[in-house]
Coordinates of C-alpha atoms and ligand atoms in Angstrom, one line a residue:
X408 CA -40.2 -11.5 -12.2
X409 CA -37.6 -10.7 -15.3
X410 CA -38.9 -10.2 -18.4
X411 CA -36.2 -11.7 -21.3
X412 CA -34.1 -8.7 -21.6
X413 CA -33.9 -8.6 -17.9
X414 CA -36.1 -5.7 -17.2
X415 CA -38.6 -5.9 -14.4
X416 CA -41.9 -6.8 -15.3
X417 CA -44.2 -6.2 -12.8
X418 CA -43.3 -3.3 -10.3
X419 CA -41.8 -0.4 -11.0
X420 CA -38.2 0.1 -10.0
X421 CA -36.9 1.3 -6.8
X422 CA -35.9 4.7 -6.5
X423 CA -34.2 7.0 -3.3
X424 CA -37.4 8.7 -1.3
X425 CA -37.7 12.0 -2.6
X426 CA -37.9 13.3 0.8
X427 CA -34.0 11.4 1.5
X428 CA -31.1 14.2 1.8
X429 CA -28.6 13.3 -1.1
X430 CA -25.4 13.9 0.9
X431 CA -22.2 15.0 -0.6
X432 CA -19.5 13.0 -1.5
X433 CA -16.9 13.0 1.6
X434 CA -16.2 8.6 1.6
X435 CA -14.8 7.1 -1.4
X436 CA -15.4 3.2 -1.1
X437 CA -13.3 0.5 -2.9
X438 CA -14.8 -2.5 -3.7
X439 CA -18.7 -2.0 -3.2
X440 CA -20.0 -5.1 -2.7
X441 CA -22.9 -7.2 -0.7
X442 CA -20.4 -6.9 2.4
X443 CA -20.2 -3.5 2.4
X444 CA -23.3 -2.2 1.5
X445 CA -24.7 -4.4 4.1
X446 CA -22.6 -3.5 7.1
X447 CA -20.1 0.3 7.0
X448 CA -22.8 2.1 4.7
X449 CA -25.4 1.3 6.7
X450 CA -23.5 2.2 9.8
X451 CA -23.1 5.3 7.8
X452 CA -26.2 6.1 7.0
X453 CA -27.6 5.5 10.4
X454 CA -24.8 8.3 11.7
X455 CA -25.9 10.5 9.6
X456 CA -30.0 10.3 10.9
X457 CA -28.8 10.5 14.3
X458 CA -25.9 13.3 14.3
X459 CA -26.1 15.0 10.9
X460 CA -23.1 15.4 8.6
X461 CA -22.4 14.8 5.3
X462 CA -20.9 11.5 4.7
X463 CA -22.2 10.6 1.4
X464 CA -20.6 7.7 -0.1
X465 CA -19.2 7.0 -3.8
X466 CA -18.6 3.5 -4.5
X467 CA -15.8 2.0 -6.7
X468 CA -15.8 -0.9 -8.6
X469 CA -12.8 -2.1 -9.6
X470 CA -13.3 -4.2 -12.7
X471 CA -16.9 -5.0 -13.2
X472 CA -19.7 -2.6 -13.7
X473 CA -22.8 -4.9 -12.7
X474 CA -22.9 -2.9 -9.7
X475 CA -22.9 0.5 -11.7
X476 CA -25.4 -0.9 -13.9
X477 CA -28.4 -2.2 -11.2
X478 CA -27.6 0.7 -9.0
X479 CA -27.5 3.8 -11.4
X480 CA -31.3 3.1 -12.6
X481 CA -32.1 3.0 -9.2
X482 CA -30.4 6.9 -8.0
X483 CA -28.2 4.2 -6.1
X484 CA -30.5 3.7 -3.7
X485 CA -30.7 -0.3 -2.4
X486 CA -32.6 -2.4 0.0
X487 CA -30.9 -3.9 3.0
X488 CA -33.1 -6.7 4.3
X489 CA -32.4 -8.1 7.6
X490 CA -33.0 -12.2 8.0
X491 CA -34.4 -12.5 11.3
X492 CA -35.4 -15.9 13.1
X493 CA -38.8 -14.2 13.1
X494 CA -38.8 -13.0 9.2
X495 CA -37.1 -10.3 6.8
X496 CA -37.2 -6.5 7.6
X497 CA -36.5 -4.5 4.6
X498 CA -35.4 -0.9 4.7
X499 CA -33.9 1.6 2.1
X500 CA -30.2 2.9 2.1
X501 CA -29.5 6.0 0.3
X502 CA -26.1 7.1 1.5
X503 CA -24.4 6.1 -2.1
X504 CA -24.2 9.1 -3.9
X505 CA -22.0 7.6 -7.0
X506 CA -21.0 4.1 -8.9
X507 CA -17.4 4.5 -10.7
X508 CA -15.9 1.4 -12.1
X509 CA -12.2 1.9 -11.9
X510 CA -11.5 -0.4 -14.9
X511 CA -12.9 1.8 -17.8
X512 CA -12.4 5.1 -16.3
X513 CA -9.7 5.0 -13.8
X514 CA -9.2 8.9 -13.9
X515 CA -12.7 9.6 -12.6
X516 CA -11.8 7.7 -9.6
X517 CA -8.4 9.1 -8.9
X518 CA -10.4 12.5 -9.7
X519 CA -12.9 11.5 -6.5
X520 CA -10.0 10.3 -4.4
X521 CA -7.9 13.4 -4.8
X522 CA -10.7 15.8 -4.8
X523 CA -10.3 18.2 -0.9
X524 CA -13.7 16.9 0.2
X525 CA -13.0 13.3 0.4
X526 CA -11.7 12.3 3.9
X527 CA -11.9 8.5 4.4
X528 CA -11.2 6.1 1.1
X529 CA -12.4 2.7 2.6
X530 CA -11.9 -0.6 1.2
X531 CA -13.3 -4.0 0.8
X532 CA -11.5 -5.8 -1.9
X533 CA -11.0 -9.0 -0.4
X534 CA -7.7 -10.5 0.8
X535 CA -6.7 -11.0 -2.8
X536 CA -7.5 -7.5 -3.7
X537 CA -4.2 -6.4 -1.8
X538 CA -1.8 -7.9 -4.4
X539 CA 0.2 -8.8 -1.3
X540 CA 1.7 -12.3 -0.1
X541 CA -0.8 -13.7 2.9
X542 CA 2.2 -15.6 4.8
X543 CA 4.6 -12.7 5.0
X544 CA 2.5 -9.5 4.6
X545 CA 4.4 -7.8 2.2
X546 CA 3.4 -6.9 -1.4
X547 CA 3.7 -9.6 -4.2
X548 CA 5.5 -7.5 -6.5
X549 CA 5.3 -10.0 -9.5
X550 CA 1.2 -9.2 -9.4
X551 CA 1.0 -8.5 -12.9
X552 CA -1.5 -5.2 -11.3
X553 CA 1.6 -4.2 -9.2
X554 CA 3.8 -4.1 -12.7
X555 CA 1.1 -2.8 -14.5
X556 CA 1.0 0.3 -11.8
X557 CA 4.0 1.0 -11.4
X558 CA 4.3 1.9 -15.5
X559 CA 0.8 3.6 -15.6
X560 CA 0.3 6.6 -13.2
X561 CA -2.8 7.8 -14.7
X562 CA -4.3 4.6 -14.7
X563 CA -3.8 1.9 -12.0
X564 CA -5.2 -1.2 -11.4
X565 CA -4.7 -1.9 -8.1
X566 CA -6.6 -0.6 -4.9
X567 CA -2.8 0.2 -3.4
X568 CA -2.1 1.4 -6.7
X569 CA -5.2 3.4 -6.7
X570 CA -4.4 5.0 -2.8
X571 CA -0.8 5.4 -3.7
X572 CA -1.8 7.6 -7.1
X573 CA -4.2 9.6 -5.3
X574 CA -2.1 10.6 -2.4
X575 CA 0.3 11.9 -4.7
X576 CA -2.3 13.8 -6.5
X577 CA -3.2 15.6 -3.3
X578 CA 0.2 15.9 -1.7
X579 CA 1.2 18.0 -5.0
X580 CA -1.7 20.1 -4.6
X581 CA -0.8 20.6 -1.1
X582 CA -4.5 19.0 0.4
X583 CA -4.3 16.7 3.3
X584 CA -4.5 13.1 2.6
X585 CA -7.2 11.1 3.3
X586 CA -7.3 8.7 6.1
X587 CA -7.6 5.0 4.7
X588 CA -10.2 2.4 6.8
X589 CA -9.6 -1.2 5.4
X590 CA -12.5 -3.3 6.6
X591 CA -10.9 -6.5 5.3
X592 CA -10.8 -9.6 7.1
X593 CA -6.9 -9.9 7.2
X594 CA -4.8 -9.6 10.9
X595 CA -4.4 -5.9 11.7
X596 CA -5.6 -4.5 8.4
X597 CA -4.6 -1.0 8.6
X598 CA -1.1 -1.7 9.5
X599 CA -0.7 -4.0 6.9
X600 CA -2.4 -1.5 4.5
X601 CA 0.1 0.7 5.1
X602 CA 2.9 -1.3 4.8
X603 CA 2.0 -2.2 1.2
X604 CA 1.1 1.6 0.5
X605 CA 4.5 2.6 1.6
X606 CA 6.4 0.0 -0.2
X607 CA 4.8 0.8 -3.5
X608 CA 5.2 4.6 -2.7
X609 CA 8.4 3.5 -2.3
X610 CA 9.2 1.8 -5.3
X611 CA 7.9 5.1 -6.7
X612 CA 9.2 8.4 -5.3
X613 CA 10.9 8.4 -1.8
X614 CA 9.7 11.8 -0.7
X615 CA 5.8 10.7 -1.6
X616 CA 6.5 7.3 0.8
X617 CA 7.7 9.5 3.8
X618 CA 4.8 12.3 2.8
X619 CA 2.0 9.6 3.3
X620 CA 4.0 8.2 6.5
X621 CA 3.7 10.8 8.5
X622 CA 1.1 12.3 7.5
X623 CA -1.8 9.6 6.2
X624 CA -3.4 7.3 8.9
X625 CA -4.6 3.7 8.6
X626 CA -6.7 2.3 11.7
X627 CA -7.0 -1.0 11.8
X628 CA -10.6 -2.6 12.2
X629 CA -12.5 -5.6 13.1
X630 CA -15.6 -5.7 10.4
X631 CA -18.6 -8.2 11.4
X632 CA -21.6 -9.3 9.6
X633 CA -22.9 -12.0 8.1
X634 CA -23.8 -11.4 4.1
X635 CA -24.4 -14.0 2.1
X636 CA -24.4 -13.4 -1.8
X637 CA -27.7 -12.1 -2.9
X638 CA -29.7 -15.1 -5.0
X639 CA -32.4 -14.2 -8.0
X640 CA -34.9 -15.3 -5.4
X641 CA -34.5 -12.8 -3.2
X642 CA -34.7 -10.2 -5.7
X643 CA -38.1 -11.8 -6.4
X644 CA -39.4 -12.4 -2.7
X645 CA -38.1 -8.8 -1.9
X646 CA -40.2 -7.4 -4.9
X647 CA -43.3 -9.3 -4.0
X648 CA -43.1 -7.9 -0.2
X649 CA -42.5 -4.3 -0.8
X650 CA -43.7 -3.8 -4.7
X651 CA -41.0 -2.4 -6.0
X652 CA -38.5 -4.2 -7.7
X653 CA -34.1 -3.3 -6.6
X654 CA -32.0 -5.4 -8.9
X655 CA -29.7 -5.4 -6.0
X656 CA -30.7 -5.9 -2.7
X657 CA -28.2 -7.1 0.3
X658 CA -29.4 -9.6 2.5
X659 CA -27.8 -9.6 6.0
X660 CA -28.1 -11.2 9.6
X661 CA -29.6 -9.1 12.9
X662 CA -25.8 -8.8 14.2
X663 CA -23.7 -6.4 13.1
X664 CA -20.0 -5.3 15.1
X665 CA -17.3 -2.7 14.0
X666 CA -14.5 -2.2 16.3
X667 CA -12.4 1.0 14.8
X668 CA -8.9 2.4 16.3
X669 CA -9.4 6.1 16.9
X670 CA -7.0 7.7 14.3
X671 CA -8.6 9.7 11.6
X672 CA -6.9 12.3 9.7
X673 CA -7.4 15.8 11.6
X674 CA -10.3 13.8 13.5
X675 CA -12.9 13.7 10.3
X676 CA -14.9 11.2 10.5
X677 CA -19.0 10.3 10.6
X678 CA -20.4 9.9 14.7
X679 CA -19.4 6.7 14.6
X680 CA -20.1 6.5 18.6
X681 CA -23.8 7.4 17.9
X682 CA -24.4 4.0 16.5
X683 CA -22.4 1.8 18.1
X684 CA -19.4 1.4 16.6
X685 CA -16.8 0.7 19.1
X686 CA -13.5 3.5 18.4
X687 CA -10.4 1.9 20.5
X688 CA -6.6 2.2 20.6
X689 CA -6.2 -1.1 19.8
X690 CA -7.8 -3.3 17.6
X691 CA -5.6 -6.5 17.6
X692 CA -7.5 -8.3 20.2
X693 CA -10.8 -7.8 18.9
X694 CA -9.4 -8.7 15.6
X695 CA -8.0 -11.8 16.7
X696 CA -11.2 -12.8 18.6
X697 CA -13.1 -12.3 15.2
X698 CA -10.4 -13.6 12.5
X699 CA -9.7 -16.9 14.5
X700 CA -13.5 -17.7 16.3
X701 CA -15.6 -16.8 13.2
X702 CA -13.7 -16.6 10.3
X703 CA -11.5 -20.0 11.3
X704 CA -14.2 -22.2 12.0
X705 CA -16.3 -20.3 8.9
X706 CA -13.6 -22.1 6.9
X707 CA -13.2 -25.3 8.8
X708 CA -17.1 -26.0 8.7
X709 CA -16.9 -24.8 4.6
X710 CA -14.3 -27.3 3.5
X711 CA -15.3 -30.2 5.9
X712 CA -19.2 -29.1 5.0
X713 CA -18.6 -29.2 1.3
X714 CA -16.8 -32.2 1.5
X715 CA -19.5 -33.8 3.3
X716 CA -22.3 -33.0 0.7
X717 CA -23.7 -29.9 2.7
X718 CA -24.5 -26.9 1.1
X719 CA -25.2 -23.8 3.3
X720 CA -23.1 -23.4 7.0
X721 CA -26.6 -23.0 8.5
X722 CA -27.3 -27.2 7.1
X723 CA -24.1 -27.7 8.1
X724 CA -24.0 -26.8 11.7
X725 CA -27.7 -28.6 11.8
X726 CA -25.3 -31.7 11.2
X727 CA -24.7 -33.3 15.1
X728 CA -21.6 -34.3 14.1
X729 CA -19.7 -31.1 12.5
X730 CA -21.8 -28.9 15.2
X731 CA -19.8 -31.3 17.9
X732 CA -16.6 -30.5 15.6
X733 CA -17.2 -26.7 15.8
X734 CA -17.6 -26.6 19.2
X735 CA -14.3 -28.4 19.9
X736 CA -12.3 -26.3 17.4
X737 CA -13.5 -23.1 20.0
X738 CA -13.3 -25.0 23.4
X739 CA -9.8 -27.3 22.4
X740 CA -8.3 -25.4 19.9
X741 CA -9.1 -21.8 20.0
X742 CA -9.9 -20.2 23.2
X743 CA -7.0 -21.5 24.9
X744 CA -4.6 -19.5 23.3
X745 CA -6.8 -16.6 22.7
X746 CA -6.5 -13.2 24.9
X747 CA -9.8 -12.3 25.6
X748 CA -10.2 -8.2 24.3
X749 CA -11.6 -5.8 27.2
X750 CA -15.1 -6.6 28.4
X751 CA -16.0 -9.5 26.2
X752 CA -16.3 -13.0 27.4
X753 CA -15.4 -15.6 25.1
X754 CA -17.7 -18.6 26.2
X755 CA -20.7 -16.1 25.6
X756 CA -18.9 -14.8 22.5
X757 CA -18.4 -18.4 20.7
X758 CA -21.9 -19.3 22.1
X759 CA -23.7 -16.4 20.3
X760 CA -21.9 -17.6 16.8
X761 CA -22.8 -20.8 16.7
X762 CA -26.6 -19.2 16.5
X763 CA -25.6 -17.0 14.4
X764 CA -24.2 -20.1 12.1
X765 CA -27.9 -21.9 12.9
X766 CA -29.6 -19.2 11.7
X767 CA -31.9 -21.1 8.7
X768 CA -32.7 -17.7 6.8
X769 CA -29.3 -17.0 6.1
X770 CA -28.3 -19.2 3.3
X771 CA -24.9 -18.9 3.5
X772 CA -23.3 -21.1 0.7
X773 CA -20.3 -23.4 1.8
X774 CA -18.8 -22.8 -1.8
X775 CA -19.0 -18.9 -1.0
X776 CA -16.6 -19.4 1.9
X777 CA -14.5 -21.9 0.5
X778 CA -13.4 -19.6 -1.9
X779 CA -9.9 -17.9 -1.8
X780 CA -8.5 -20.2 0.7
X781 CA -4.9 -19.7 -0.1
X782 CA -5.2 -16.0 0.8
X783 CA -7.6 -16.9 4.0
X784 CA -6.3 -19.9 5.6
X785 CA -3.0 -17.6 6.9
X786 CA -5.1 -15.5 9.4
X787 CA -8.0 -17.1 9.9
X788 CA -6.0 -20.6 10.9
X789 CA -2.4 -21.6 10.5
X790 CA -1.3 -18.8 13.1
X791 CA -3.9 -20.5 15.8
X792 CA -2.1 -23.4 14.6
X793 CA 1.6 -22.3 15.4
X794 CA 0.2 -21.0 18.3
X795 CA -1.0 -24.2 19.9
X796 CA 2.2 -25.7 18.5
X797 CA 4.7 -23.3 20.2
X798 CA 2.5 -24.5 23.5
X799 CA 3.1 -28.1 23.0
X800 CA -0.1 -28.7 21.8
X801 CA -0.8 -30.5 18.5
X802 CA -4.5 -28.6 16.8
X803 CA -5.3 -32.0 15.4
X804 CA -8.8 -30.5 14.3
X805 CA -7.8 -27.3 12.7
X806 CA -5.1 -29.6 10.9
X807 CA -8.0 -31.3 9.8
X808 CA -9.7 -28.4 8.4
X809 CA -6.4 -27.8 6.6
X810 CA -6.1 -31.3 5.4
X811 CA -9.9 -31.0 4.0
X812 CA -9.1 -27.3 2.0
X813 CA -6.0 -29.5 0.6
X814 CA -8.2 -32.0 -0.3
X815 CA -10.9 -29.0 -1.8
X816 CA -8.0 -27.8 -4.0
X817 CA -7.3 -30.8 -5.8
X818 CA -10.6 -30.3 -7.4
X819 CA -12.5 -33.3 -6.2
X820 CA -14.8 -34.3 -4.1
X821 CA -16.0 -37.6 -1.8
X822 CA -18.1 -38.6 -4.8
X823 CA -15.5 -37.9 -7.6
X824 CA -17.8 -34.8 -8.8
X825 CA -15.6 -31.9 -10.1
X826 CA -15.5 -28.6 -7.8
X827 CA -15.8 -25.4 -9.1
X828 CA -12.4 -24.1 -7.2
X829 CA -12.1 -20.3 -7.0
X830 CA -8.6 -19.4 -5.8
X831 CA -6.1 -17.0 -7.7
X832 CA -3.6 -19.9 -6.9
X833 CA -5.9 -22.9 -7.9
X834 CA -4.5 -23.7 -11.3
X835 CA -1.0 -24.1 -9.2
X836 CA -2.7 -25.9 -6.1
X837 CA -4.7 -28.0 -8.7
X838 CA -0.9 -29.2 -10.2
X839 CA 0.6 -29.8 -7.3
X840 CA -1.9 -31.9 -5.8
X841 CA -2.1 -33.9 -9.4
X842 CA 1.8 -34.3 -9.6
X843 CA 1.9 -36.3 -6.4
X844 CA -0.2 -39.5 -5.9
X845 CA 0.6 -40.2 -2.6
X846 CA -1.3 -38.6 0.5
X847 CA 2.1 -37.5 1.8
X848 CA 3.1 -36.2 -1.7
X849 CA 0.4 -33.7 -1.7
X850 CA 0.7 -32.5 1.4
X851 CA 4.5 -32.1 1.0
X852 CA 4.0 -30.2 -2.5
X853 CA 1.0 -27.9 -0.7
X854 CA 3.0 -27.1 2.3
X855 CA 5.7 -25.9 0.0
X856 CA 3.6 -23.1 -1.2
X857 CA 5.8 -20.1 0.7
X858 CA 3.3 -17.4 -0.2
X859 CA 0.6 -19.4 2.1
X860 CA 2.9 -21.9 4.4
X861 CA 5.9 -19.8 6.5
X862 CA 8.9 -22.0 6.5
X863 CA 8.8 -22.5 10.2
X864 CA 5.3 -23.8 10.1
X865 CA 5.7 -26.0 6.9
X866 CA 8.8 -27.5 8.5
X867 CA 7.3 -28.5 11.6
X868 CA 7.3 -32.2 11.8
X869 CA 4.1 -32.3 13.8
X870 CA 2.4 -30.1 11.7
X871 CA 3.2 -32.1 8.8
X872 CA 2.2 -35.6 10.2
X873 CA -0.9 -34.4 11.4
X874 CA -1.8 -33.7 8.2
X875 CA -0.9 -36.6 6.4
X876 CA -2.6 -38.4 8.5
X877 CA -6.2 -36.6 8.2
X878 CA -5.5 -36.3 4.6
X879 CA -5.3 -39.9 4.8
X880 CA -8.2 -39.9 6.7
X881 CA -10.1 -37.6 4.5
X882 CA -9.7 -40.5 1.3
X883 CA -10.3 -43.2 3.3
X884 CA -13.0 -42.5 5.5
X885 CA -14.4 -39.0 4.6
X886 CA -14.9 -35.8 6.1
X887 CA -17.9 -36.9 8.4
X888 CA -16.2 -39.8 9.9
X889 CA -12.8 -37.5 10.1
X890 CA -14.4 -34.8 12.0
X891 CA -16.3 -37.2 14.8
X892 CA -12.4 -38.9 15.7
X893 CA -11.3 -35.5 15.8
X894 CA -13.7 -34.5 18.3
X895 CA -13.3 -37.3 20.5
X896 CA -9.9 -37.2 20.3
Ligands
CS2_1179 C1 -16.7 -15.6 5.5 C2 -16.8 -14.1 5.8 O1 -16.8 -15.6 3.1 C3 -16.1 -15.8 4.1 O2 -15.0 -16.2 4.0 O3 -16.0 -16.2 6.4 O4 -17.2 -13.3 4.8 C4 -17.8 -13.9 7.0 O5 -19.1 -14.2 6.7 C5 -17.7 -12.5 7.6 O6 -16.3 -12.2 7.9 C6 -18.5 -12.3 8.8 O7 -18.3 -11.1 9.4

């Protein structure tokens, strides 16, 4: 539908309904991607139709203006289209008021963040975007964006960098800070947030660290939806359904969940209640339930899926075998060590995901979720792992699922065709794995990694045979056969 200098040729381009309300800015979002747009703005927007307010949203990307450049054109208006068992619902989001890309104009975004009517910055920057060390929680300070912070005030790289900047800004011109909502996927988000903000602060100007502790707040939240990366083809099928062509639609599943602790600064915040967002004291169990059920068998069935030739988690799950193999990670694995959060039963929970997983219109790459496994696997499995361990209990199929991501890293697959590893740490992963030749060599050299493995886990004899041995497993027999002995085990 492109003509060859990428402009479309056959409808006209979408624009915001003139009769849509273009809110004011009072959200500033870091890292606007598919997630996002596809899940808090919509949740935004929706607040706004039902209990007013003004909760328009400007984006931030940090490094790379593609989103800036298909969004501008378009008054930042987008298309989120649900992918239904019974077909695709479209419908128009125009809650973005703004695209900034941090990287060539850092002041305008510390200018948005510091400016009075901004009350939440969000983020979704991915683990990695936190610049912090995924086994202990603390902030990497070697991160060459950390260093580069630290010397340039005006213009920082980092999303901690960027919050820490800002809140100085404002606490020197005497405003109120903003509150921060991390909608990562890492174990209680907002307390981790703010740990990383207040060691940088720290690092920085004592008073400005104890400033934003006591008076900045970080809830924690569990973020759910499933949003896979938007393909050319949609952008085509979506322009032949509606007639008018978005260079940057989102493409989401029917469920959506947010789970938000109650703690905004002076209260500000959109009517989250009104559209079912759930505000609680507490997010951790609803966090865990999330982080370790989806996200940990997300990864198990990517590596193991990948490895076994399939491309999507949908074609994966539609595989007898690794269905069986999901299943048992939840009933052996995962659910006995897991405290169920108020209200929610866990059988029904797990049993709704795995249709969710089914679902055939979400194409949901393998690759996609494979990526960034070194800054991942911490939350989403080794501390299940521990867990089960510290009950006498060996996760022989979650140690699989580690055994098949060391396997991922070392850049080969079943067939001895190259994969295309993503992973800030995959040139070191890559070596490690090359240096050793023996199945026991790699997984000693992995397990070394301390920014991924904690000591007490890496040391762990059981731990350590049990993946040796699927490792072993994985070269000899391959990821099929390793996940059907696992599930009978
Ligand atoms: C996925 C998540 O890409 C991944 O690693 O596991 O993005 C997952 O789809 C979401 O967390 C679902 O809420």
């Amino acid at each position: 539908m492109l003509t060859e200098a990428g402009l479309p040729a056959e409808y006209p381009r979408l624009k915001r309904p003139s009769d849509a309300a273009r809110p004011s800015t009072a959200i500033v979002h870091l890292g606007l991607g598919a997630f996002y747009r596809a899940h808090g703005a919509v949740y935004i927007a929706e607040a706004m139709t039902k209990s007013g307010g003004d909760w328009g949203i400007a984006g931030v990307s940090l490094v790379r203006p593609d989103q800036r450049d298909a969004l501008a054109p378009q008054d930042f208006a987008y298309t989120a289209v649900e992918l239904g068992p019974e077909g695709e619902t479209p419908r128009v989001i125009s809650v973005i008021t703004d695209v900034l890309v941090a990287r060539e104009d850092p002041a305008a975004v510390l200018g948005v963040m510091s400016a009075p009517e901004t009350k939440i910055v969000s983020l979704t920057v991915t683990e990695k975007g936190y610049c912090h060390e995924p086994s202990t929680g603390k902030l990497n300070r070697d991160h060459p964006d950390i260093a580069h912070d630290l010397e340039h005030p005006d213009a920082p790289r980092s999303a901690v960098g960027f919050l820490v900047r800002a809140l100085d800004r404002r606490r020197k011109a005497g405003t109120r800070p903003f509150t921060v909502l991390c909608c990562d996927n890492l174990p209680e988000n907002g307390k981790l947030l703010r740990g990383l903000v207040l060691e940088l602060s720290g690092l920085i100007d004592n008073e400005l660290k104890s400033w934003i502790g006591t008076h900045a707040t970080f809830p924690s939240t569990m973020v759910d939806r499933i949003v896979p990366a938007t393909k050319p083809e949609d952008i085509d099928r979506l322009a032949e359904k509606t007639g008018v062509m978005d260079l940057s639609p989102v493409m989401h599943e029917p469920f959506s969940q947010w789970v938000i602790e109650d703690d905004f600064v002076d209260g500000e915040r959109p009517d989250f209640a009104a559209v079912g967002v759930e505000l609680v004291e507490d997010v951790t169990p609803f966090e865990h339930m999330k982080l370790r059920c989806l996200n940990g068998t997300h990864s198990s069935l990517a590596y193991l899926g990948y490895l076994s030739g399939h491309e999507t988690i949908s074609e994966t799950v539609a595989d007898p075998v690794l269905a069986a193999f999901c299943k048992s990670l939840w009933a052996k694995e995962i659910l006995p060590i897991l405290k169920a959060p108020p209200g929610v039963d866990l059988q029904a929970y797990t049993g709704e995901l795995f249709e969710r997983y089914a679902n055939p219109a979400i194409r949901h790459r393998t690759w996609q979720i494979a990526m960034d496994g070194s800054q991942k696997l911490p939350q989403r499995i080794l501390g299940t792992i521990a867990e089960n361990l510290d009950a006498g209990r060996t996760p022989k199929g979650l140690c699989l699922a580690v055994a098949a991501w060391m396997r991922y890293v070392g850049g080969t697959d079943e067939k001895g065709n190259a994969i295309d590893v993503r992973d800030p740490l995959s040139a070191d992963l890559k070596a490690l794995s090359d240096g050793a030749s023996s199945a026991e060599g790699k997984v000693d050299a992995i397990l070394a990694v301390r920014k991924i493995f904690p000591e007490t886990l890496a040391s762990n004899p059981i731990f350590r045979d049990a993946l040796v041995q699927s490792y072993k497993g994985l070269v000899e027999k391959g990821a099929r056969v390793m996940a059907k002995e696992r599930t009978d085990d």
